[in-house]
PDB file of C-alpha atoms in Angstrom:
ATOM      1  CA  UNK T 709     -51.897   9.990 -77.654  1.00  0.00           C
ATOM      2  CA  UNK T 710     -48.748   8.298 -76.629  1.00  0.00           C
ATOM      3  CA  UNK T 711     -47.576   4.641 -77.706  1.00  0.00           C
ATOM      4  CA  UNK T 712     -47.381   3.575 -73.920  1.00  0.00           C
ATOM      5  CA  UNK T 713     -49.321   0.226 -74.094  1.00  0.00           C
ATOM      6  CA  UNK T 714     -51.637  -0.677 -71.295  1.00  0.00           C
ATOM      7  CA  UNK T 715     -49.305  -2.839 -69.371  1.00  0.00           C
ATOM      8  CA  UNK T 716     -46.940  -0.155 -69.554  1.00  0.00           C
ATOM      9  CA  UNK T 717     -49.497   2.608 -68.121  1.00  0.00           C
ATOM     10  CA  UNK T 718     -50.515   0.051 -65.534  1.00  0.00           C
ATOM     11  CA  UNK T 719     -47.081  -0.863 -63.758  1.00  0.00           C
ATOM     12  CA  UNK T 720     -45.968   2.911 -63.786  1.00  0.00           C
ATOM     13  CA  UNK T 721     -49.526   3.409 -62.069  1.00  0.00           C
ATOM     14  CA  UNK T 722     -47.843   0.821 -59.414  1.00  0.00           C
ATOM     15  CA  UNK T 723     -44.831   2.835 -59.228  1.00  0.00           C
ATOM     16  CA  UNK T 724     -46.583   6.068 -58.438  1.00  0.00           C
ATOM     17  CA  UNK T 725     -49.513   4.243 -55.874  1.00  0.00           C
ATOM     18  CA  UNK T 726     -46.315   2.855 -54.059  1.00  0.00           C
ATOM     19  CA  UNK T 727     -44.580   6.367 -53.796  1.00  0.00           C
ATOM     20  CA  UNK T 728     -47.854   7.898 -52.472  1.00  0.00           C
ATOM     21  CA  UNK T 729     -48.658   4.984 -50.281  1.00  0.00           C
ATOM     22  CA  UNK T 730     -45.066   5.432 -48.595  1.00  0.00           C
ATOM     23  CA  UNK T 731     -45.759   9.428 -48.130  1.00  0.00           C
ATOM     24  CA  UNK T 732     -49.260   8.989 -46.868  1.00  0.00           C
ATOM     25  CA  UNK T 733     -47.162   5.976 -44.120  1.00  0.00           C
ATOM     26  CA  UNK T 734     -44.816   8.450 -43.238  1.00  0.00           C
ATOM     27  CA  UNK T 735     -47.280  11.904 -42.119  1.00  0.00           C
ATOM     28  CA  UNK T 736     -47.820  10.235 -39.020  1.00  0.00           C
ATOM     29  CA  UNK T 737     -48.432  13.987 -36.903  1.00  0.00           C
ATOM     30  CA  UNK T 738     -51.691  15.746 -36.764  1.00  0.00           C
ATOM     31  CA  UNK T 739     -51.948  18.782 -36.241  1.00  0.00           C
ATOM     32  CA  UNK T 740     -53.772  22.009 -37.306  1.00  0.00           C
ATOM     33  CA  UNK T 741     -52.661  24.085 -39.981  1.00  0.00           C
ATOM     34  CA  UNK T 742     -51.139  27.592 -40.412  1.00  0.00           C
ATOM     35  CA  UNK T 743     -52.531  28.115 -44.169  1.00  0.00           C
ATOM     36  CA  UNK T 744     -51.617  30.921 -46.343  1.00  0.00           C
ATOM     37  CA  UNK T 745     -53.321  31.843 -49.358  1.00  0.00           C
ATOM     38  CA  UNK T 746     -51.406  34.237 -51.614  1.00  0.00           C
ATOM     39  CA  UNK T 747     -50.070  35.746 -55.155  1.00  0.00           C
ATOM     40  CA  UNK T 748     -51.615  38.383 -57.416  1.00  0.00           C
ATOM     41  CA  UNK T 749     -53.721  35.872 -59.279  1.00  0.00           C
ATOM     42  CA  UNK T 750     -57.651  35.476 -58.480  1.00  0.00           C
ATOM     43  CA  UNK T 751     -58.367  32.506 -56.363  1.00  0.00           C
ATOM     44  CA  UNK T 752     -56.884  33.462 -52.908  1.00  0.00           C
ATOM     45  CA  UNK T 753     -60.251  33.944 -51.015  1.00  0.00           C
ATOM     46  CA  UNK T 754     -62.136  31.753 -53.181  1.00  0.00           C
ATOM     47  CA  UNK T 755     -59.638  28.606 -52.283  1.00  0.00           C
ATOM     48  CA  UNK T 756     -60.486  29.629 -48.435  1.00  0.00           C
ATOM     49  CA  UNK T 757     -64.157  29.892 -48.542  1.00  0.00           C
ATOM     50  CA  UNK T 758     -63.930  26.023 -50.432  1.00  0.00           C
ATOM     51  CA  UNK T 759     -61.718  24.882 -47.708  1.00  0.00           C
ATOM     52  CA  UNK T 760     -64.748  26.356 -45.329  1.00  0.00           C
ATOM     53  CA  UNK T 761     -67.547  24.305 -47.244  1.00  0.00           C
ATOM     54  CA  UNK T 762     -65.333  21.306 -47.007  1.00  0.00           C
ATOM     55  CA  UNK T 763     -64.878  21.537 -43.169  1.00  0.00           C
ATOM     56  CA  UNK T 764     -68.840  22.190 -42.692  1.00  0.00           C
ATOM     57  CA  UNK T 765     -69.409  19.120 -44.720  1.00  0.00           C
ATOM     58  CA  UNK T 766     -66.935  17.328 -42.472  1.00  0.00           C
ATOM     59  CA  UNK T 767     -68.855  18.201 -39.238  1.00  0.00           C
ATOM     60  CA  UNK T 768     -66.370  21.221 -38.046  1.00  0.00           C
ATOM     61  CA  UNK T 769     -67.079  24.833 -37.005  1.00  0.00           C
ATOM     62  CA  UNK T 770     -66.224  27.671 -38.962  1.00  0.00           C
ATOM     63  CA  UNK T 771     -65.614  31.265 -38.351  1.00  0.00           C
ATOM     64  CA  UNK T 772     -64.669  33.742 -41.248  1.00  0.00           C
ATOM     65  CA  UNK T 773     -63.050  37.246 -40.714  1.00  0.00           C
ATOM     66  CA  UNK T 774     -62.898  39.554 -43.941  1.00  0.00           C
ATOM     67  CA  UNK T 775     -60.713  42.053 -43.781  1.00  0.00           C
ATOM     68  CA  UNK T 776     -60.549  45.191 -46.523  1.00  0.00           C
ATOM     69  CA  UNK T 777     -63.527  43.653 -47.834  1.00  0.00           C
ATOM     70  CA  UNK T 778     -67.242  45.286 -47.029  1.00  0.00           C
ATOM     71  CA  UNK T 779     -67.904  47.704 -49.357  1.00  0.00           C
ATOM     72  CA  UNK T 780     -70.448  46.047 -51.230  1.00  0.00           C
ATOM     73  CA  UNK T 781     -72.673  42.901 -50.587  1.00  0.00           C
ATOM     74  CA  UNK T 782     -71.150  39.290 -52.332  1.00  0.00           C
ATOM     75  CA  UNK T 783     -72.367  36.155 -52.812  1.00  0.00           C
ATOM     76  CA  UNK T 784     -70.248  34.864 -50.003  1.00  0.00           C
ATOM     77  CA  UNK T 785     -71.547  36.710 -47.584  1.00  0.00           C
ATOM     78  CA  UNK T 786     -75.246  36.374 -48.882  1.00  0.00           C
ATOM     79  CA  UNK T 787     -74.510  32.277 -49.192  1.00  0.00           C
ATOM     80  CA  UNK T 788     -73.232  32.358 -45.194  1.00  0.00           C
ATOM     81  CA  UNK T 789     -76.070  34.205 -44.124  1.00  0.00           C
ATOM     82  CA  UNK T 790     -78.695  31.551 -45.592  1.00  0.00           C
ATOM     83  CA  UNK T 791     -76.846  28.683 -44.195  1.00  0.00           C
ATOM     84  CA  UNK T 792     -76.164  29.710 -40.883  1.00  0.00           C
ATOM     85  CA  UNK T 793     -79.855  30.843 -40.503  1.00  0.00           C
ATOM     86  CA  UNK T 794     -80.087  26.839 -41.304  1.00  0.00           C
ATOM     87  CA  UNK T 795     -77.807  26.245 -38.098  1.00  0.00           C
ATOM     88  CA  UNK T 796     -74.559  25.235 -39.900  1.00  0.00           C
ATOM     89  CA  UNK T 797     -72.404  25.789 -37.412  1.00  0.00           C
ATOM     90  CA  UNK T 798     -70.559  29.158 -39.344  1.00  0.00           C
ATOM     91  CA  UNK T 799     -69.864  32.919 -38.244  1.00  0.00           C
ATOM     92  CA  UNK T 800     -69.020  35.379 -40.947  1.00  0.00           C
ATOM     93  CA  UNK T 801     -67.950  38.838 -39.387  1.00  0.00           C
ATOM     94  CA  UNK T 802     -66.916  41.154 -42.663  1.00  0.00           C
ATOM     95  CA  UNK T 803     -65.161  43.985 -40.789  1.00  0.00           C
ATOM     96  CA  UNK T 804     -63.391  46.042 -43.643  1.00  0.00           C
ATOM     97  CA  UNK T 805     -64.902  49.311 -45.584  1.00  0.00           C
ATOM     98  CA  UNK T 806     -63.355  49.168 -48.861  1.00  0.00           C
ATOM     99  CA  UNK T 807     -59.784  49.212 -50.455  1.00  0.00           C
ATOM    100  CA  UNK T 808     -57.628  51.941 -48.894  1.00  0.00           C
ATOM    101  CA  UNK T 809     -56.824  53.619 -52.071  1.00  0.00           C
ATOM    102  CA  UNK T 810     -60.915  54.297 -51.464  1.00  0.00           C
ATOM    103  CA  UNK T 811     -61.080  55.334 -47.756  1.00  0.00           C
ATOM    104  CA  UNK T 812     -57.592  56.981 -48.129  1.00  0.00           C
ATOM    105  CA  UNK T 813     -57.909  57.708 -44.951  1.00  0.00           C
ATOM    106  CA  UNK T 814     -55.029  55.979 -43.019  1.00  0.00           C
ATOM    107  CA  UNK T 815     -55.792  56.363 -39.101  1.00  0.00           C
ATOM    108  CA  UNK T 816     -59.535  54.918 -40.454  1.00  0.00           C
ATOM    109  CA  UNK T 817     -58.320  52.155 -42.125  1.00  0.00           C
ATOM    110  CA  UNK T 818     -55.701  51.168 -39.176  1.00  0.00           C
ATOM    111  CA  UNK T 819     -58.516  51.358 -36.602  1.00  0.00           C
ATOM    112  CA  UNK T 820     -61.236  49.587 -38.755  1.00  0.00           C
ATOM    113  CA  UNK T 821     -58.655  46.571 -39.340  1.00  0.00           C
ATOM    114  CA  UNK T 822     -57.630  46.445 -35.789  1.00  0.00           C
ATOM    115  CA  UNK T 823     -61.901  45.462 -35.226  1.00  0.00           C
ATOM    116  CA  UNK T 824     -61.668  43.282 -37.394  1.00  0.00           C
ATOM    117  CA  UNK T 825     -57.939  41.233 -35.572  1.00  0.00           C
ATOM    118  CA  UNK T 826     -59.996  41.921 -32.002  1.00  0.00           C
ATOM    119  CA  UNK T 827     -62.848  40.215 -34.047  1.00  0.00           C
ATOM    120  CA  UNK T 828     -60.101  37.177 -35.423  1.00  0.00           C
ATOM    121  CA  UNK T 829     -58.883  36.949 -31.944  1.00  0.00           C
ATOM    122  CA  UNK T 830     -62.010  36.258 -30.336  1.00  0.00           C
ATOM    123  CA  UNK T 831     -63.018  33.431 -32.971  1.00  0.00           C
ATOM    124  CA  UNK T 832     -59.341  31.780 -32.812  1.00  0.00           C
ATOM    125  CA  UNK T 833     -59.414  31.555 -29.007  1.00  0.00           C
ATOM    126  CA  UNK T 834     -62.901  30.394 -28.805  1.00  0.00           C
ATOM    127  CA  UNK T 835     -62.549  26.507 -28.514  1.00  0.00           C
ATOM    128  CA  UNK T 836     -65.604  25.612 -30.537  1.00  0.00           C
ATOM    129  CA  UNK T 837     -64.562  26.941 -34.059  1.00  0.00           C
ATOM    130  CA  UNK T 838     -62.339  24.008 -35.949  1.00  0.00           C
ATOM    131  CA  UNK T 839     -61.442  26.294 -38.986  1.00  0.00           C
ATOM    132  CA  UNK T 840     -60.878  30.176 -39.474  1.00  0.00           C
ATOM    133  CA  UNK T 841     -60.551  31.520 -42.152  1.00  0.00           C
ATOM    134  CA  UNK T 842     -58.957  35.402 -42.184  1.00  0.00           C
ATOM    135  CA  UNK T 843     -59.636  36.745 -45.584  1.00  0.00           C
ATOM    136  CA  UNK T 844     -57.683  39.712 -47.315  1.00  0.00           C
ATOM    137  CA  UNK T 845     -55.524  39.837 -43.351  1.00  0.00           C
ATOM    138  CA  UNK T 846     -52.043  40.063 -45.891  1.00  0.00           C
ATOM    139  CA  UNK T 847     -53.268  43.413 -47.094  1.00  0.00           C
ATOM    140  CA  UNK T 848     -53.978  44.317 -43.470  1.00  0.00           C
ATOM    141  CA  UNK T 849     -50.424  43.825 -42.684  1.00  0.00           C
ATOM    142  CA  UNK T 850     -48.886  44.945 -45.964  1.00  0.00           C
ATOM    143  CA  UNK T 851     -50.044  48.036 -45.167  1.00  0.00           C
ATOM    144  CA  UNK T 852     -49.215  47.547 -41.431  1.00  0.00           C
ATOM    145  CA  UNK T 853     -52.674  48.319 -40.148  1.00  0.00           C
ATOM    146  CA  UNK T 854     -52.317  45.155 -38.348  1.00  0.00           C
ATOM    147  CA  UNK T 855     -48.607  44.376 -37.351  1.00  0.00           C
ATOM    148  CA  UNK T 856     -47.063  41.078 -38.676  1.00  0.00           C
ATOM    149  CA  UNK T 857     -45.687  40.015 -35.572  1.00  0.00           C
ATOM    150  CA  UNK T 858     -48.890  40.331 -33.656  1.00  0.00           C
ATOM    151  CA  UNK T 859     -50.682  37.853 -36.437  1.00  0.00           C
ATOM    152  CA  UNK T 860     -47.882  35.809 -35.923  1.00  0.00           C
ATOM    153  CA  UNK T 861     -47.499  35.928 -32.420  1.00  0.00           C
ATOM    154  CA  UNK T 862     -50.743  34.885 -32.177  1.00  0.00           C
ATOM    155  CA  UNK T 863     -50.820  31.802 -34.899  1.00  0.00           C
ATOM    156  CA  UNK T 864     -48.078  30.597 -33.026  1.00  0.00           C
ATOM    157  CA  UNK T 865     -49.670  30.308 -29.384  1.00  0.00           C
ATOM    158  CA  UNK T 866     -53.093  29.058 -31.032  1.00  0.00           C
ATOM    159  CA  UNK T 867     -54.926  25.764 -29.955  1.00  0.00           C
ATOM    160  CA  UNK T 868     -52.889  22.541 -31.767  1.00  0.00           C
ATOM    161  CA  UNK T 869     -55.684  21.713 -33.306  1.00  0.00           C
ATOM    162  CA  UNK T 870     -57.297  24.773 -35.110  1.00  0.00           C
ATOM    163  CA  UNK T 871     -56.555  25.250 -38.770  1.00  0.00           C
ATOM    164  CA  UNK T 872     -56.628  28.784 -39.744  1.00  0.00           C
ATOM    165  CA  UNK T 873     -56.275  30.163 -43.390  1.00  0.00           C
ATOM    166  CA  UNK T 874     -54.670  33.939 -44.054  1.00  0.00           C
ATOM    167  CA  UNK T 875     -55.674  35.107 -47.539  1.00  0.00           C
ATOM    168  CA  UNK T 876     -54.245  38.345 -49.511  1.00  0.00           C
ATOM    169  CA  UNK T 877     -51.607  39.273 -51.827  1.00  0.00           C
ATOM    170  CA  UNK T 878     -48.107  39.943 -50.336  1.00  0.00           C
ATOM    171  CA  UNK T 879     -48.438  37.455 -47.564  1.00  0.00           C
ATOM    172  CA  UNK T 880     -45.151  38.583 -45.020  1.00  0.00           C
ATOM    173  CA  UNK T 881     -41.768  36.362 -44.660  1.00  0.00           C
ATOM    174  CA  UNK T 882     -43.054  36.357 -41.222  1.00  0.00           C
ATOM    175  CA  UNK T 883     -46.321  34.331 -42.024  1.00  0.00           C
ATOM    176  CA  UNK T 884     -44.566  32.327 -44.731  1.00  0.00           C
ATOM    177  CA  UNK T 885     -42.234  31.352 -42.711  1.00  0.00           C
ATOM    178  CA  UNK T 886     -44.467  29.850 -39.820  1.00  0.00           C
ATOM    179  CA  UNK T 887     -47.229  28.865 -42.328  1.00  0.00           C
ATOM    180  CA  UNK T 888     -47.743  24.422 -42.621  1.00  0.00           C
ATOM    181  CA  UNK T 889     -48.625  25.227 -46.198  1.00  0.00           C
ATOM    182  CA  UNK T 890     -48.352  28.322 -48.404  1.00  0.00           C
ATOM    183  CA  UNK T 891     -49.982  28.236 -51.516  1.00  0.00           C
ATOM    184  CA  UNK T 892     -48.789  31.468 -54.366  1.00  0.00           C
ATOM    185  CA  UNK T 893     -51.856  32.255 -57.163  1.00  0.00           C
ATOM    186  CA  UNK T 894     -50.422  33.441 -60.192  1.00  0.00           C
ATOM    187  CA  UNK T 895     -51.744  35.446 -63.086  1.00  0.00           C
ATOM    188  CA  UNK T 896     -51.847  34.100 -66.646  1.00  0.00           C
ATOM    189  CA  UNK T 897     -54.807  35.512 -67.932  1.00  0.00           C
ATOM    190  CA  UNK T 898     -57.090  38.213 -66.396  1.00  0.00           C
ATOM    191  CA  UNK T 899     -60.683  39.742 -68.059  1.00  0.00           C
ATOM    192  CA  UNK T 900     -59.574  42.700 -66.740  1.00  0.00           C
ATOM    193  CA  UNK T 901     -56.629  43.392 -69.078  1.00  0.00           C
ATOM    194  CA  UNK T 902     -59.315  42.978 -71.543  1.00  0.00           C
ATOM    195  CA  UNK T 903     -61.470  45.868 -70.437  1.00  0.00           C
ATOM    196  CA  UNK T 904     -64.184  43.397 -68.524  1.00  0.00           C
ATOM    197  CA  UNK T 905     -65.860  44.317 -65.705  1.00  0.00           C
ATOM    198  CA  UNK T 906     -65.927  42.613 -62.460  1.00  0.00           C
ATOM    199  CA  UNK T 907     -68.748  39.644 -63.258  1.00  0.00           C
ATOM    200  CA  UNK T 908     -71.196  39.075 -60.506  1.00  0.00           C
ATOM    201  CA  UNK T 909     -71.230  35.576 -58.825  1.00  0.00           C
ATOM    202  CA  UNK T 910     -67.136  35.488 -59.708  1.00  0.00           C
ATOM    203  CA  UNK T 911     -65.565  38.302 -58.597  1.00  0.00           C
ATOM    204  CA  UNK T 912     -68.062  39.218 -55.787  1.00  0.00           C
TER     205      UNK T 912
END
């Protein structure tokens, strides 16, 4: 508790409203949005597939690409299947076969991401999707399965309006640099340095 009296609270609440209300006056440009999810913390593809339930719930189209991921079944997937067979309007594609340090096989791994771009291509110049969402695509191009500059060569000659999200640890300068709004996770805490086990329903 603080000694900050009510009247106090109230006209710094004024102060702050006015600041926001002066921001909110001057974003004046619409536009779709280059979003990057990144860091080592947990929370990169999670943040995306909220952003996804957000733009179904405001009436928009959504395709999802997952890179790396595919090895086993999540929720995620599970959760898009029973809604699109409702006819929300959302495609999930999950394209990858595992972490490389499992396949370990690098010509596999470069051909099995490059499905899964031709895949993100397709959805990104189809003019009916509002939102796409490209999970794990910075390890794709970490690794340089998929090249940086083609990703970004291709963000930058998208539709105005589409928003498109790029999850993934070690997102590239290139990305960050044309990206509306880059977001880092960071670790704190994680089970795993405790000797806990992936938990279904949060880490798949």
């Amino acid at each position: 508790m603080t000694d900050e009296t009510n009247e106090e609270h109230r006209k710094r609440m004024v102060r702050i409203n006015e600041i926001k209300d002066r921001q909110l006056a001057s974003a004046t440009k619409e536009k779709g949005l280059v979003i990057v999810h990144t860091g080592a913390g947990k929370g990169k593809s999670t943040a995306a597939f909220g952003m996804a339930i957000r733009a179904l719930g405001q009436g928009m189209k959504v395709g999802i690409v997952q890179f790396i991921k595919g090895a086993i079944p999540t929720g995620e997937a599970e959760f898009i299947k029973q809604i699109s067979a409702t006819g929300m309007p959302i495609e999930m594609h999950t394209m990858g076969e595992g972490f490389t340090w499992k396949t370990q096989d690098r010509e596999r791994d470069i051909a099995t991401a490059m499905k899964g771009w031709e895949q993100a291509v397709q959805l990104m110049r189809d003019p009916s999707f509002d939102l796409i969402v490209l999970d794990e695509l910075n390890i794709a191009t970490k690794y340089d399965y998929v090249p940086a500059s083609v990703v970004v060569d291709e963000l930058l000659a998208k539709r105005p309006m589409l928003h498109v999200a790029v999850t993934g640890r070690n997102a590239s300068p290139e990305l960050i640099e044309i990206a509306d709004l880059v977001s880092e996770m960071k670790v704190i805490k994680h089970p795993y340095a405790h000797g806990i086990q992936p938990q279904r329903g949060v880490e798949f």
